[in-house]
mmCIF file of C-alpha atoms and ligand atoms in Angstrom:
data_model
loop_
_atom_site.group_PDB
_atom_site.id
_atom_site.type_symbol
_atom_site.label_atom_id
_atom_site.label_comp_id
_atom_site.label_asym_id
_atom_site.label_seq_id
_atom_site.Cartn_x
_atom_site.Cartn_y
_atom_site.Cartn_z
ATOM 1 C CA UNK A 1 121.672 253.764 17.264
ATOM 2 C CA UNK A 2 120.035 250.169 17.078
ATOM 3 C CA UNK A 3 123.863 249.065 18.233
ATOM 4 C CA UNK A 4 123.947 251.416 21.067
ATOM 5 C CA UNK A 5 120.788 250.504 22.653
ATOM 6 C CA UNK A 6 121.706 246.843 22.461
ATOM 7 C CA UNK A 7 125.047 247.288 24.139
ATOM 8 C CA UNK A 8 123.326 250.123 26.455
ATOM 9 C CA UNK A 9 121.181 247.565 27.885
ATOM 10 C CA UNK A 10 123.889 244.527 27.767
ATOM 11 C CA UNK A 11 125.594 246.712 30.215
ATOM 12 C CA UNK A 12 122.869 247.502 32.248
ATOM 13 C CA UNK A 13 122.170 243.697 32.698
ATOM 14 C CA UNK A 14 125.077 242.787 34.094
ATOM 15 C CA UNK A 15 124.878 245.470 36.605
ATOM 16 C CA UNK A 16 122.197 244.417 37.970
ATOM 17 C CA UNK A 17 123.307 241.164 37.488
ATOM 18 C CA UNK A 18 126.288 241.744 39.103
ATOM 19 C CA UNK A 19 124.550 243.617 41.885
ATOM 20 C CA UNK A 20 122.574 240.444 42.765
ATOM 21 C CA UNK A 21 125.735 238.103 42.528
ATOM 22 C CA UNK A 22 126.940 240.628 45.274
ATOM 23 C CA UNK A 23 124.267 240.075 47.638
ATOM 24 C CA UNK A 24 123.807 236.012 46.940
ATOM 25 C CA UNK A 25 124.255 235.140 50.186
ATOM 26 C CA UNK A 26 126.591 232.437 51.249
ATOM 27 C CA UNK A 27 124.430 229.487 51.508
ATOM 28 C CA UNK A 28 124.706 226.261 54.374
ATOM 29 C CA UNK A 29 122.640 223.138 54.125
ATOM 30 C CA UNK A 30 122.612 221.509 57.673
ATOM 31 C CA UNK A 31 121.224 218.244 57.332
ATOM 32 C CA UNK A 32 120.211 215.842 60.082
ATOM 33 C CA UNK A 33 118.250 213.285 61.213
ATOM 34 C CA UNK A 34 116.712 213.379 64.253
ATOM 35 C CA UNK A 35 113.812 216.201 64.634
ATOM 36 C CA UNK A 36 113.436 219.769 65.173
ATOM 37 C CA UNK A 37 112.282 219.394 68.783
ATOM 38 C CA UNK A 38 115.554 217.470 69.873
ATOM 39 C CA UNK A 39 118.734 218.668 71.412
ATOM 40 C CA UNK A 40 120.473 218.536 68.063
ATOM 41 C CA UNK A 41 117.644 220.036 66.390
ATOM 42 C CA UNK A 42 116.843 222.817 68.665
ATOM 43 C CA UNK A 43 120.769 223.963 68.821
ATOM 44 C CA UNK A 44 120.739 223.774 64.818
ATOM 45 C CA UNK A 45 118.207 225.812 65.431
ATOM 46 C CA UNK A 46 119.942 228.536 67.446
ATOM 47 C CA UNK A 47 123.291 228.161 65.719
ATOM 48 C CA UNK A 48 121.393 229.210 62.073
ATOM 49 C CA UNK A 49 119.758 232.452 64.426
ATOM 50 C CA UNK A 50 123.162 232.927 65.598
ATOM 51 C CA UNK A 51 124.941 233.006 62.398
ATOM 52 C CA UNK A 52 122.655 235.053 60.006
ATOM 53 C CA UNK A 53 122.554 237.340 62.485
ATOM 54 C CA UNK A 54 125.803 237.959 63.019
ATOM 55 C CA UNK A 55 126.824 238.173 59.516
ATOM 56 C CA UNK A 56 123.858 240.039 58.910
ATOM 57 C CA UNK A 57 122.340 237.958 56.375
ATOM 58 C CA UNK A 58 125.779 237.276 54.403
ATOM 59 C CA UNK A 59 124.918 234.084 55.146
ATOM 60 C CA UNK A 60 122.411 231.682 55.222
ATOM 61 C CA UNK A 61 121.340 228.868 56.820
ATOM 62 C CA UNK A 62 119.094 225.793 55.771
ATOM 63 C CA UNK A 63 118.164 223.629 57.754
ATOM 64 C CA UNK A 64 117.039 220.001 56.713
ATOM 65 C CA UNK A 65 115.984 218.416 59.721
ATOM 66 C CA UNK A 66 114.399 214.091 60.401
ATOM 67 C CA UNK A 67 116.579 212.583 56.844
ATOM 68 C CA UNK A 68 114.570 214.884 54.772
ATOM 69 C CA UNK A 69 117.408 215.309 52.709
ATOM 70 C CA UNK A 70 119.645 212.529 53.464
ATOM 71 C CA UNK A 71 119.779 209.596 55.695
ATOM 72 C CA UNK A 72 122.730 208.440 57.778
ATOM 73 C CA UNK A 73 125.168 207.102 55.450
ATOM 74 C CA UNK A 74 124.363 209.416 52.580
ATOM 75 C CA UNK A 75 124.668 212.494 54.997
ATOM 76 C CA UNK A 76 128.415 211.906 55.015
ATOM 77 C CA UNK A 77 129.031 211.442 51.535
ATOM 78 C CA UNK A 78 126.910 214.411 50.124
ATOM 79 C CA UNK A 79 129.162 216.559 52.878
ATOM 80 C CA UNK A 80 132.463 215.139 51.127
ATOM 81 C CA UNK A 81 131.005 216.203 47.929
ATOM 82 C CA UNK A 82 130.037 219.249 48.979
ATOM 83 C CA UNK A 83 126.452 218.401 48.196
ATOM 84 C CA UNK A 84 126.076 220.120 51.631
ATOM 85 C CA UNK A 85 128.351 221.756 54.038
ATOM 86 C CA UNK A 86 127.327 220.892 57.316
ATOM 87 C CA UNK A 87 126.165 217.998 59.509
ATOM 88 C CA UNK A 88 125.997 216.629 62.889
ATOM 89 C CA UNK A 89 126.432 212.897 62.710
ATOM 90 C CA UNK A 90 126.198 210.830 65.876
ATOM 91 C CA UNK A 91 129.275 209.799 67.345
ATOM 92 C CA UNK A 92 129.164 206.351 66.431
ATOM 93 C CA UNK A 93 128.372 207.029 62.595
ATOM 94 C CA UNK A 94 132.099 208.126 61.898
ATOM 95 C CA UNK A 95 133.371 204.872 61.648
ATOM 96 C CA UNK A 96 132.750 203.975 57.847
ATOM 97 C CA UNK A 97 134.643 207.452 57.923
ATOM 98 C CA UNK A 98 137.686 204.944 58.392
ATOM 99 C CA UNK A 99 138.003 207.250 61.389
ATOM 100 C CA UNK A 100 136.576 204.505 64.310
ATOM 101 C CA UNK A 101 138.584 206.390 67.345
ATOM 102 C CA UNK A 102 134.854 208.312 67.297
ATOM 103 C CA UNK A 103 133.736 204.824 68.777
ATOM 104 C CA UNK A 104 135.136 205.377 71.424
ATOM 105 C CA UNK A 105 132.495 207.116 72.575
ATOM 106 C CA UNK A 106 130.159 204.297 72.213
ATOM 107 C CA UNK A 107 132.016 201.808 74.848
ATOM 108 C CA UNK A 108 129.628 201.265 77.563
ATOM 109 C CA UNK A 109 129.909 202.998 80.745
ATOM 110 C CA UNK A 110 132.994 204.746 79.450
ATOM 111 C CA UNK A 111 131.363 207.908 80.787
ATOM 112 C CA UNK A 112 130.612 207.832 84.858
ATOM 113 C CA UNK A 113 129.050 211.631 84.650
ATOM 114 C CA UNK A 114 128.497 214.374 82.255
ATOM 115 C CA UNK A 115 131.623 216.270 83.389
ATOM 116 C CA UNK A 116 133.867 213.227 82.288
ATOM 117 C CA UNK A 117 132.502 213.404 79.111
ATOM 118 C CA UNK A 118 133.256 217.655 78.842
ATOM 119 C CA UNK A 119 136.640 216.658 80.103
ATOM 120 C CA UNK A 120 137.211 214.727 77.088
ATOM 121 C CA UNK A 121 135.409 216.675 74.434
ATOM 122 C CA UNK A 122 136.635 220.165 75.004
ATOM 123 C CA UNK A 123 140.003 218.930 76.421
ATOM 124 C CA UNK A 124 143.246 217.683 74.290
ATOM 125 C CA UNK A 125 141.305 214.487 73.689
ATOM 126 C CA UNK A 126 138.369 216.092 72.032
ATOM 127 C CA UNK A 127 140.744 218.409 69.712
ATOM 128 C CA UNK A 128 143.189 215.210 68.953
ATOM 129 C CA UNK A 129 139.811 213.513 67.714
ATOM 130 C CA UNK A 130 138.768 216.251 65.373
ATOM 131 C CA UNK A 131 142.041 216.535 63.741
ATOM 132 C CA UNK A 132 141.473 213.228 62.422
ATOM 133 C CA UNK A 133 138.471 214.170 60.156
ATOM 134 C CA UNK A 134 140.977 216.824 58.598
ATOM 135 C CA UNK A 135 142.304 214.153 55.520
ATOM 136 C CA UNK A 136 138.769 213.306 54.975
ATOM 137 C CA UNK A 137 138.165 216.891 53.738
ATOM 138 C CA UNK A 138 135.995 217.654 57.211
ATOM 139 C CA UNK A 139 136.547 220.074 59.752
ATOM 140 C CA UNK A 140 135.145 219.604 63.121
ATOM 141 C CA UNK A 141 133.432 222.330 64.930
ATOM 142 C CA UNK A 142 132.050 220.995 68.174
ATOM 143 C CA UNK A 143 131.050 218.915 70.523
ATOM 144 C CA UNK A 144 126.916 218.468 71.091
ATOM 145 C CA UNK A 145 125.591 216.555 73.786
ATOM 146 C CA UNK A 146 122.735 214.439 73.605
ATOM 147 C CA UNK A 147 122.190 212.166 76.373
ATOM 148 C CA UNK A 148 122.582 208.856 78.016
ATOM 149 C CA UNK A 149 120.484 205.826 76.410
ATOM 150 C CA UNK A 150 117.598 203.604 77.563
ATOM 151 C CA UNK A 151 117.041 200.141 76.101
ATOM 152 C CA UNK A 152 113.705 199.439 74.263
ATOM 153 C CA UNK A 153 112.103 196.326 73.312
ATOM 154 C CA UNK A 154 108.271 194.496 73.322
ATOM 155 C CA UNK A 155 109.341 192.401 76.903
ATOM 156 C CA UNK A 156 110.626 193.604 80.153
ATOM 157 C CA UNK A 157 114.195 193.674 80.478
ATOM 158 C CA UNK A 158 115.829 193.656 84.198
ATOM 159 C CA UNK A 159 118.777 191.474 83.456
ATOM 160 C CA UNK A 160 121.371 190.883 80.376
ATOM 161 C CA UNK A 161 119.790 187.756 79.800
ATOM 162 C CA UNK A 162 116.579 189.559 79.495
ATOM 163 C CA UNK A 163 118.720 190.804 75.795
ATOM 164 C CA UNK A 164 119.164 187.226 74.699
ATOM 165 C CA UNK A 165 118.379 186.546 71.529
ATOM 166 C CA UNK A 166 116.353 190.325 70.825
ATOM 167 C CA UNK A 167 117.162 191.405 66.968
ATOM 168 C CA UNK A 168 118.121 195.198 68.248
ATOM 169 C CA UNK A 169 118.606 198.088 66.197
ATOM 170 C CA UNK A 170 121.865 199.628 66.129
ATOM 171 C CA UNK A 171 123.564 202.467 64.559
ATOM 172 C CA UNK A 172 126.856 202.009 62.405
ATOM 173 C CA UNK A 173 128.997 201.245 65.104
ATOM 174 C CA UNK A 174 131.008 198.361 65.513
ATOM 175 C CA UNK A 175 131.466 198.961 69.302
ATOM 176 C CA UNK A 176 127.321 198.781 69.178
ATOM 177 C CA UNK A 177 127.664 195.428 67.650
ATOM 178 C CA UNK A 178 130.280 194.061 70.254
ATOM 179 C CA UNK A 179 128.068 195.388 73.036
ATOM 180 C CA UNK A 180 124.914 193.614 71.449
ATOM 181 C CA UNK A 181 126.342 190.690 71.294
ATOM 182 C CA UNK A 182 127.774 191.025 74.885
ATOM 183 C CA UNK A 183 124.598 191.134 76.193
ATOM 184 C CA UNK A 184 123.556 187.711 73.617
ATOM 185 C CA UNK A 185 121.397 189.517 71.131
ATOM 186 C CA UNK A 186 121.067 189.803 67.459
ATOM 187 C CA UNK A 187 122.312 193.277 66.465
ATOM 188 C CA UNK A 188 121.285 194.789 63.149
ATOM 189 C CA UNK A 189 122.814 198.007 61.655
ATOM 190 C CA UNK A 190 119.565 200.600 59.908
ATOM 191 C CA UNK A 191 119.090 203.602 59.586
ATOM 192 C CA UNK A 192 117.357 205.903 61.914
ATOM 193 C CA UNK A 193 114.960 206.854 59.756
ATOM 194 C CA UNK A 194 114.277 203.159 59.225
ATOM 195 C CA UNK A 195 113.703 202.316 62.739
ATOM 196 C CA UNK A 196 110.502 203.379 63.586
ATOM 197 C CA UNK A 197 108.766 201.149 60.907
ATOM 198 C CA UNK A 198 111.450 198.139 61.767
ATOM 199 C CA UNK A 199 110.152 198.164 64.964
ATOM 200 C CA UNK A 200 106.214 198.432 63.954
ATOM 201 C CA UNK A 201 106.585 195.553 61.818
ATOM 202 C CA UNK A 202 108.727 193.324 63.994
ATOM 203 C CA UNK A 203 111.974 193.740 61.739
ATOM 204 C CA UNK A 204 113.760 194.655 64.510
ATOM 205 C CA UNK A 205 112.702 194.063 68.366
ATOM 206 C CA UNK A 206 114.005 196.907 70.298
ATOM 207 C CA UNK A 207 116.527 199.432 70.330
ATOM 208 C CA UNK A 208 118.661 202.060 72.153
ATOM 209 C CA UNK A 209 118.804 205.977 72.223
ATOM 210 C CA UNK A 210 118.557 208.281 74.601
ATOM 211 C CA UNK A 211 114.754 209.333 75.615
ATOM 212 C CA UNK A 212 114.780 212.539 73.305
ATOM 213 C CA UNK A 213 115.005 210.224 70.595
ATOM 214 C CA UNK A 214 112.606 207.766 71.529
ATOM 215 C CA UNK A 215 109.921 209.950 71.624
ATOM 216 C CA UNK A 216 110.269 212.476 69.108
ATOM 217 C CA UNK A 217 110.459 209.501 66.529
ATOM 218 C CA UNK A 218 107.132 208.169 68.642
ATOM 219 C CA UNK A 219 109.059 204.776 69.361
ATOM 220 C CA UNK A 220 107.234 204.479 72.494
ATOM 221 C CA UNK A 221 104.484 203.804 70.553
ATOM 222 C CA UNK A 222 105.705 200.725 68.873
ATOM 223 C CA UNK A 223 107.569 199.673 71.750
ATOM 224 C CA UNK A 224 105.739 198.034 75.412
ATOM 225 C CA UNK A 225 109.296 198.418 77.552
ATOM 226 C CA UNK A 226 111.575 200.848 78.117
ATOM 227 C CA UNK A 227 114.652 200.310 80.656
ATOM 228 C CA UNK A 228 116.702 202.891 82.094
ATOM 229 C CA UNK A 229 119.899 201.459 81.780
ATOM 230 C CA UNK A 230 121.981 204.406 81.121
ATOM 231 C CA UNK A 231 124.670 201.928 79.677
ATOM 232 C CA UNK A 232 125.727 204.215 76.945
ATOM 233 C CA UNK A 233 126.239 207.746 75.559
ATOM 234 C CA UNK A 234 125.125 209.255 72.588
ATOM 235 C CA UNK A 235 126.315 212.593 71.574
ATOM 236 C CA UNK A 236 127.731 214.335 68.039
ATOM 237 C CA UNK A 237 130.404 215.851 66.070
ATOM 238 C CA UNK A 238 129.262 219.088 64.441
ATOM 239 C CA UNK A 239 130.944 218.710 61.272
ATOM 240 C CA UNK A 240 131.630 221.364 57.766
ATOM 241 C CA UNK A 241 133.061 220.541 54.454
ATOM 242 C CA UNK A 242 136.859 221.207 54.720
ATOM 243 C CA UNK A 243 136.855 223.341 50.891
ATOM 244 C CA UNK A 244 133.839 225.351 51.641
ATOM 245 C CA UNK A 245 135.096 226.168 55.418
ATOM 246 C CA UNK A 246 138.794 227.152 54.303
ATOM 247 C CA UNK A 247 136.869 229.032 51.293
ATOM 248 C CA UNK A 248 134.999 231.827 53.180
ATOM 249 C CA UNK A 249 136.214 235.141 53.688
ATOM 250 C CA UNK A 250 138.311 235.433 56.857
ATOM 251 C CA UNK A 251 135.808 238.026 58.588
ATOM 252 C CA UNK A 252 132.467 235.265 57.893
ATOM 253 C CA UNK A 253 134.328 232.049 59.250
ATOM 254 C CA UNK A 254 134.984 233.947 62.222
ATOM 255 C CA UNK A 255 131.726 235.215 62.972
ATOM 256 C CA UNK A 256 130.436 231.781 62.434
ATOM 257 C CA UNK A 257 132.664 229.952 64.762
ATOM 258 C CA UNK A 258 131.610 232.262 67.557
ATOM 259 C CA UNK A 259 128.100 231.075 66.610
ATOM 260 C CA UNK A 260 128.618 227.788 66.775
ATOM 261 C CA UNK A 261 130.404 228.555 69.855
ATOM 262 C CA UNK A 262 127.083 229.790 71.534
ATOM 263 C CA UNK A 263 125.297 226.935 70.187
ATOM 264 C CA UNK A 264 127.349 224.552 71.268
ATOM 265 C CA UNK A 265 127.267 226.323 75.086
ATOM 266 C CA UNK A 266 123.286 225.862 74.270
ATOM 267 C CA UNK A 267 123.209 222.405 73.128
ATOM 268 C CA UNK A 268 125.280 221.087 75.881
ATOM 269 C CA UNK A 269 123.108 223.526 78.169
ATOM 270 C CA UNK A 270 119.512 222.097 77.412
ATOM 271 C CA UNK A 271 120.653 217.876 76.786
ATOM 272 C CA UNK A 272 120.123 216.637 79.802
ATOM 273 C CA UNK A 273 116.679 218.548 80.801
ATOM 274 C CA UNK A 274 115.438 218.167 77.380
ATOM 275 C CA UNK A 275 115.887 214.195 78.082
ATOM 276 C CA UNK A 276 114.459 214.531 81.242
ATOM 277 C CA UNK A 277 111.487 215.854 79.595
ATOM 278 C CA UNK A 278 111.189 212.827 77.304
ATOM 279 C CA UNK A 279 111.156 210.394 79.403
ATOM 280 C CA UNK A 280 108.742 211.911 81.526
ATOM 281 C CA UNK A 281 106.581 212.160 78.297
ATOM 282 C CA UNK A 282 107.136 208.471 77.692
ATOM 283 C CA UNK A 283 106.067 207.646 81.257
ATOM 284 C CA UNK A 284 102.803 209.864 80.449
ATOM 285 C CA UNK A 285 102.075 208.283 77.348
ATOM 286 C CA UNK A 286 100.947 205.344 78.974
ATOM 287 C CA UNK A 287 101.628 203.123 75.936
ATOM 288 C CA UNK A 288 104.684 201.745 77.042
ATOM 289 C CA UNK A 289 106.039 200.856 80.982
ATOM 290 C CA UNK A 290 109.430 202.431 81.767
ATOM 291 C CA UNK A 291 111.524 200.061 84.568
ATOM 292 C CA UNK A 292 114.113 201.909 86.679
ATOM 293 C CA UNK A 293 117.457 198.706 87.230
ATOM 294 C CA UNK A 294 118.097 198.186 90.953
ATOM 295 C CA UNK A 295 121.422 198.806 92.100
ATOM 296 C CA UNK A 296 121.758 195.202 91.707
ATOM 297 C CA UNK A 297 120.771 195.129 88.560
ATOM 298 C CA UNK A 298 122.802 197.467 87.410
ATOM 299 C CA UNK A 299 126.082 195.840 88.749
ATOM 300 C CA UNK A 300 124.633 193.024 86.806
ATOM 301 C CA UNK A 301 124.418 194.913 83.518
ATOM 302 C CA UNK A 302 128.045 196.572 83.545
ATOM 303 C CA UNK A 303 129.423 193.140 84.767
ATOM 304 C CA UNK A 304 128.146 191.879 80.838
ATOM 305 C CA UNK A 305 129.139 194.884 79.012
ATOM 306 C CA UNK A 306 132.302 196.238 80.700
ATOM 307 C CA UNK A 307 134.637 193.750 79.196
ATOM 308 C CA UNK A 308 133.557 195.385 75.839
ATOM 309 C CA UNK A 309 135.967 197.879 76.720
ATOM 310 C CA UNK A 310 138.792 195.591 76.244
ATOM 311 C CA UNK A 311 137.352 193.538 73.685
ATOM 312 C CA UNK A 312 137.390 197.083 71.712
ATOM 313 C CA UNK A 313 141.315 197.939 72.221
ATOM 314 C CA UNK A 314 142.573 196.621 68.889
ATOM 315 C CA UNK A 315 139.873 198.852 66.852
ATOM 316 C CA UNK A 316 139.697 201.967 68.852
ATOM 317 C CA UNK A 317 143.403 201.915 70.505
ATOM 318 C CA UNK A 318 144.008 201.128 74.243
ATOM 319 C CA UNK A 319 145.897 204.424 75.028
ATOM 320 C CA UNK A 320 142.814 206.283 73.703
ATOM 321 C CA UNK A 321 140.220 203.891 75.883
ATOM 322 C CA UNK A 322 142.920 204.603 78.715
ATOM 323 C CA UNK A 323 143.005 208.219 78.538
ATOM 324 C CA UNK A 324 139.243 208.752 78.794
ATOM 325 C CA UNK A 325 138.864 206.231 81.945
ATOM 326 C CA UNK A 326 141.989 208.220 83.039
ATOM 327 C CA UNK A 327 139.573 211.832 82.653
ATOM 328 C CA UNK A 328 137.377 209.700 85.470
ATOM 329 C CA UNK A 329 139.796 208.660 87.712
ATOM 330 C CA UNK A 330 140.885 212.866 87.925
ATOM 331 C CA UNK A 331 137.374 213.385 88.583
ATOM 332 C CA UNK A 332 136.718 210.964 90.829
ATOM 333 C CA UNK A 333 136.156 207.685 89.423
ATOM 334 C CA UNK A 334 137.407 204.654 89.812
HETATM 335 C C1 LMR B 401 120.569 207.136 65.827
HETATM 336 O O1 LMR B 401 120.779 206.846 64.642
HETATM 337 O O2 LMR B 401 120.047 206.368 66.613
HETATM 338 C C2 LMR B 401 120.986 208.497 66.324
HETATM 339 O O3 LMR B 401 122.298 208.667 65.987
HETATM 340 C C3 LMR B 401 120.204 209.581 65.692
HETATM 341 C C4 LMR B 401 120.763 210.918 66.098
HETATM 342 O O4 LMR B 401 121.318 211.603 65.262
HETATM 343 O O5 LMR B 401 120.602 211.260 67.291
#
């Protein structure tokens, strides 16, 4: 009898035991850096909507937005551990990767409009890129936009030489560097979650991100002068864990990649306004002046930093630097 009992309730244990194993949902950390009220946080945002909708819960999505779980560099290795299993990285963090084509992306003016840039991320360029992440156990799923940057420092900057000698943040990118030094300053790789307080305490003297950035980390603040140079893009690789991706049931990857689909279409839908927005928030603030170049000027500025572009062939490749000026020149450009 005592027996019985025992095994009765053994049994009844693991049903419902195995009951809740069946309804565990399938579970994502997205980590990121930047925050919530962002581009790439606000499509993070939709995409997790998106997908626990339509799998109807099967899956779940948590979101870790502004390094609360990892910073820049760790982000990538937890993903290749599976410690999570999804990201979206800037695109000039992939080069410690060992996959510094992605830098590409940082060359300056290596993007005349928005639509040369779609030409190259959802066209054979784009998909050639992606396919290099595959032998690093990552699977790309999209391209998000973010914006074009602004320079910020603590003295007005009109001219290159107004750069000379600045210690300026930059992320991982040794395209970053080349173009830093280009312009005769002192560029120093940190986190983002770092910069803020580098710049409070004079670690670093200025920086570069696009105005949705700026902002939302409260740079401004800590910084008197923001130019609109527009001399370079940043924008991301949405990014999974290779094993966990190729792992799902067929019917769940699916339904996910038409989410990220949509929130993709959204990201790349609400960059530039949400930009717009920030700098006009900046300008607001009043605790920081924001100078617009003169044509002038500007010819000025790309006559420093286009011969990064060539200076750049032997890392990135020249047919790949050729092939995305080429995406111009069908559009337009010379
Ligand atoms: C930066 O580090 O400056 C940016 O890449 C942050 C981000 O993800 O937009």
């Amino acid at each position: 009898m005592k027996l019985k009992s025992v095994l009765f309730s053994l049994l009844a244990a693991s049903l419902v035991s195995g009951a809740a194993f069946a309804q565990a949902p399938i579970v994502i950390k997205f980590s990121h850096v930047v925050s919530n009220d962002t581009p790439k946080g606000k499509a993070a945002e939709r995409f997790k909507e998106l997908a626990e909708k339509a799998t109807k819960g099967r899956v779940k999505v948590e979101i870790y937005a502004n390094s609360t779980l990892y910073k820049d560099k760790e982000e990538l290795e937890a993903l290749q551990l599976g410690a999570v299993q999804m990201l979206a990285p800037s695109l000039a963090k992939f080069g410690p990767l060992g996959v510094k084509e992605f830098e590409v992306f940082d060359l300056p003016y290596i993007f005349p409009s928005k639509d040369v840039l779609y030409a190259v991320t959802e066209g054979a360029i784009g998909k050639d890129l992606m396919k290099k992440l595959e032998p690093k156990g990552i699977i790309g799923l999209g391209f998000w936009d973010n914006g074009f940057k602004v320079m910020s420092a603590n003295k007005p900057m009109h001219l290159p030489a107004d750069m000379k000698g600045q210690k300026l943040r930059i992320q991982s990118s040794k395209v970053l560097d080349a173009q830093m030094r280009a312009l005769g300053a002192n560029p120093q790789v940190l986190a983002f979650s770092e910069v803020y307080q580098a710049l409070q305490t004079g670690v670093v003297d200025g920086t570069e991100n696009p105005p949705s950035n700026l902002y939302t980390q409260k740079m401004h603040e800590v910084q008197k002068h923001v130019t609109v140079t527009n001399h370079g893009y940043l924008g991301y690789a949405v990014i999974v864990n290779k094993k966990f991706w190729d792992g799902l049931p067929a019917d769940i990857r699916a339904q996910l990649d038409e989410a990220m689909k949509s929130a993709t279409k959204y990201a790349n839908a609400i960059a530039q306004q949400e930009n717009d927005n920030a700098l006009e928030a900046v300008k607001k603030s009043g605790k920081t002046t924001v100078y617009v170049l003169t044509d002038k000027e500007k010819a000025e500025w790309r006559k420093a930093l286009l011969p990064v572009q060539k200076e750049m062939e032997g890392r990135i490749g020249k047919d790949l630097i050729a092939n995305v000026n080429k995406e111009g020149v069908k559009l337009g450009f010379k």
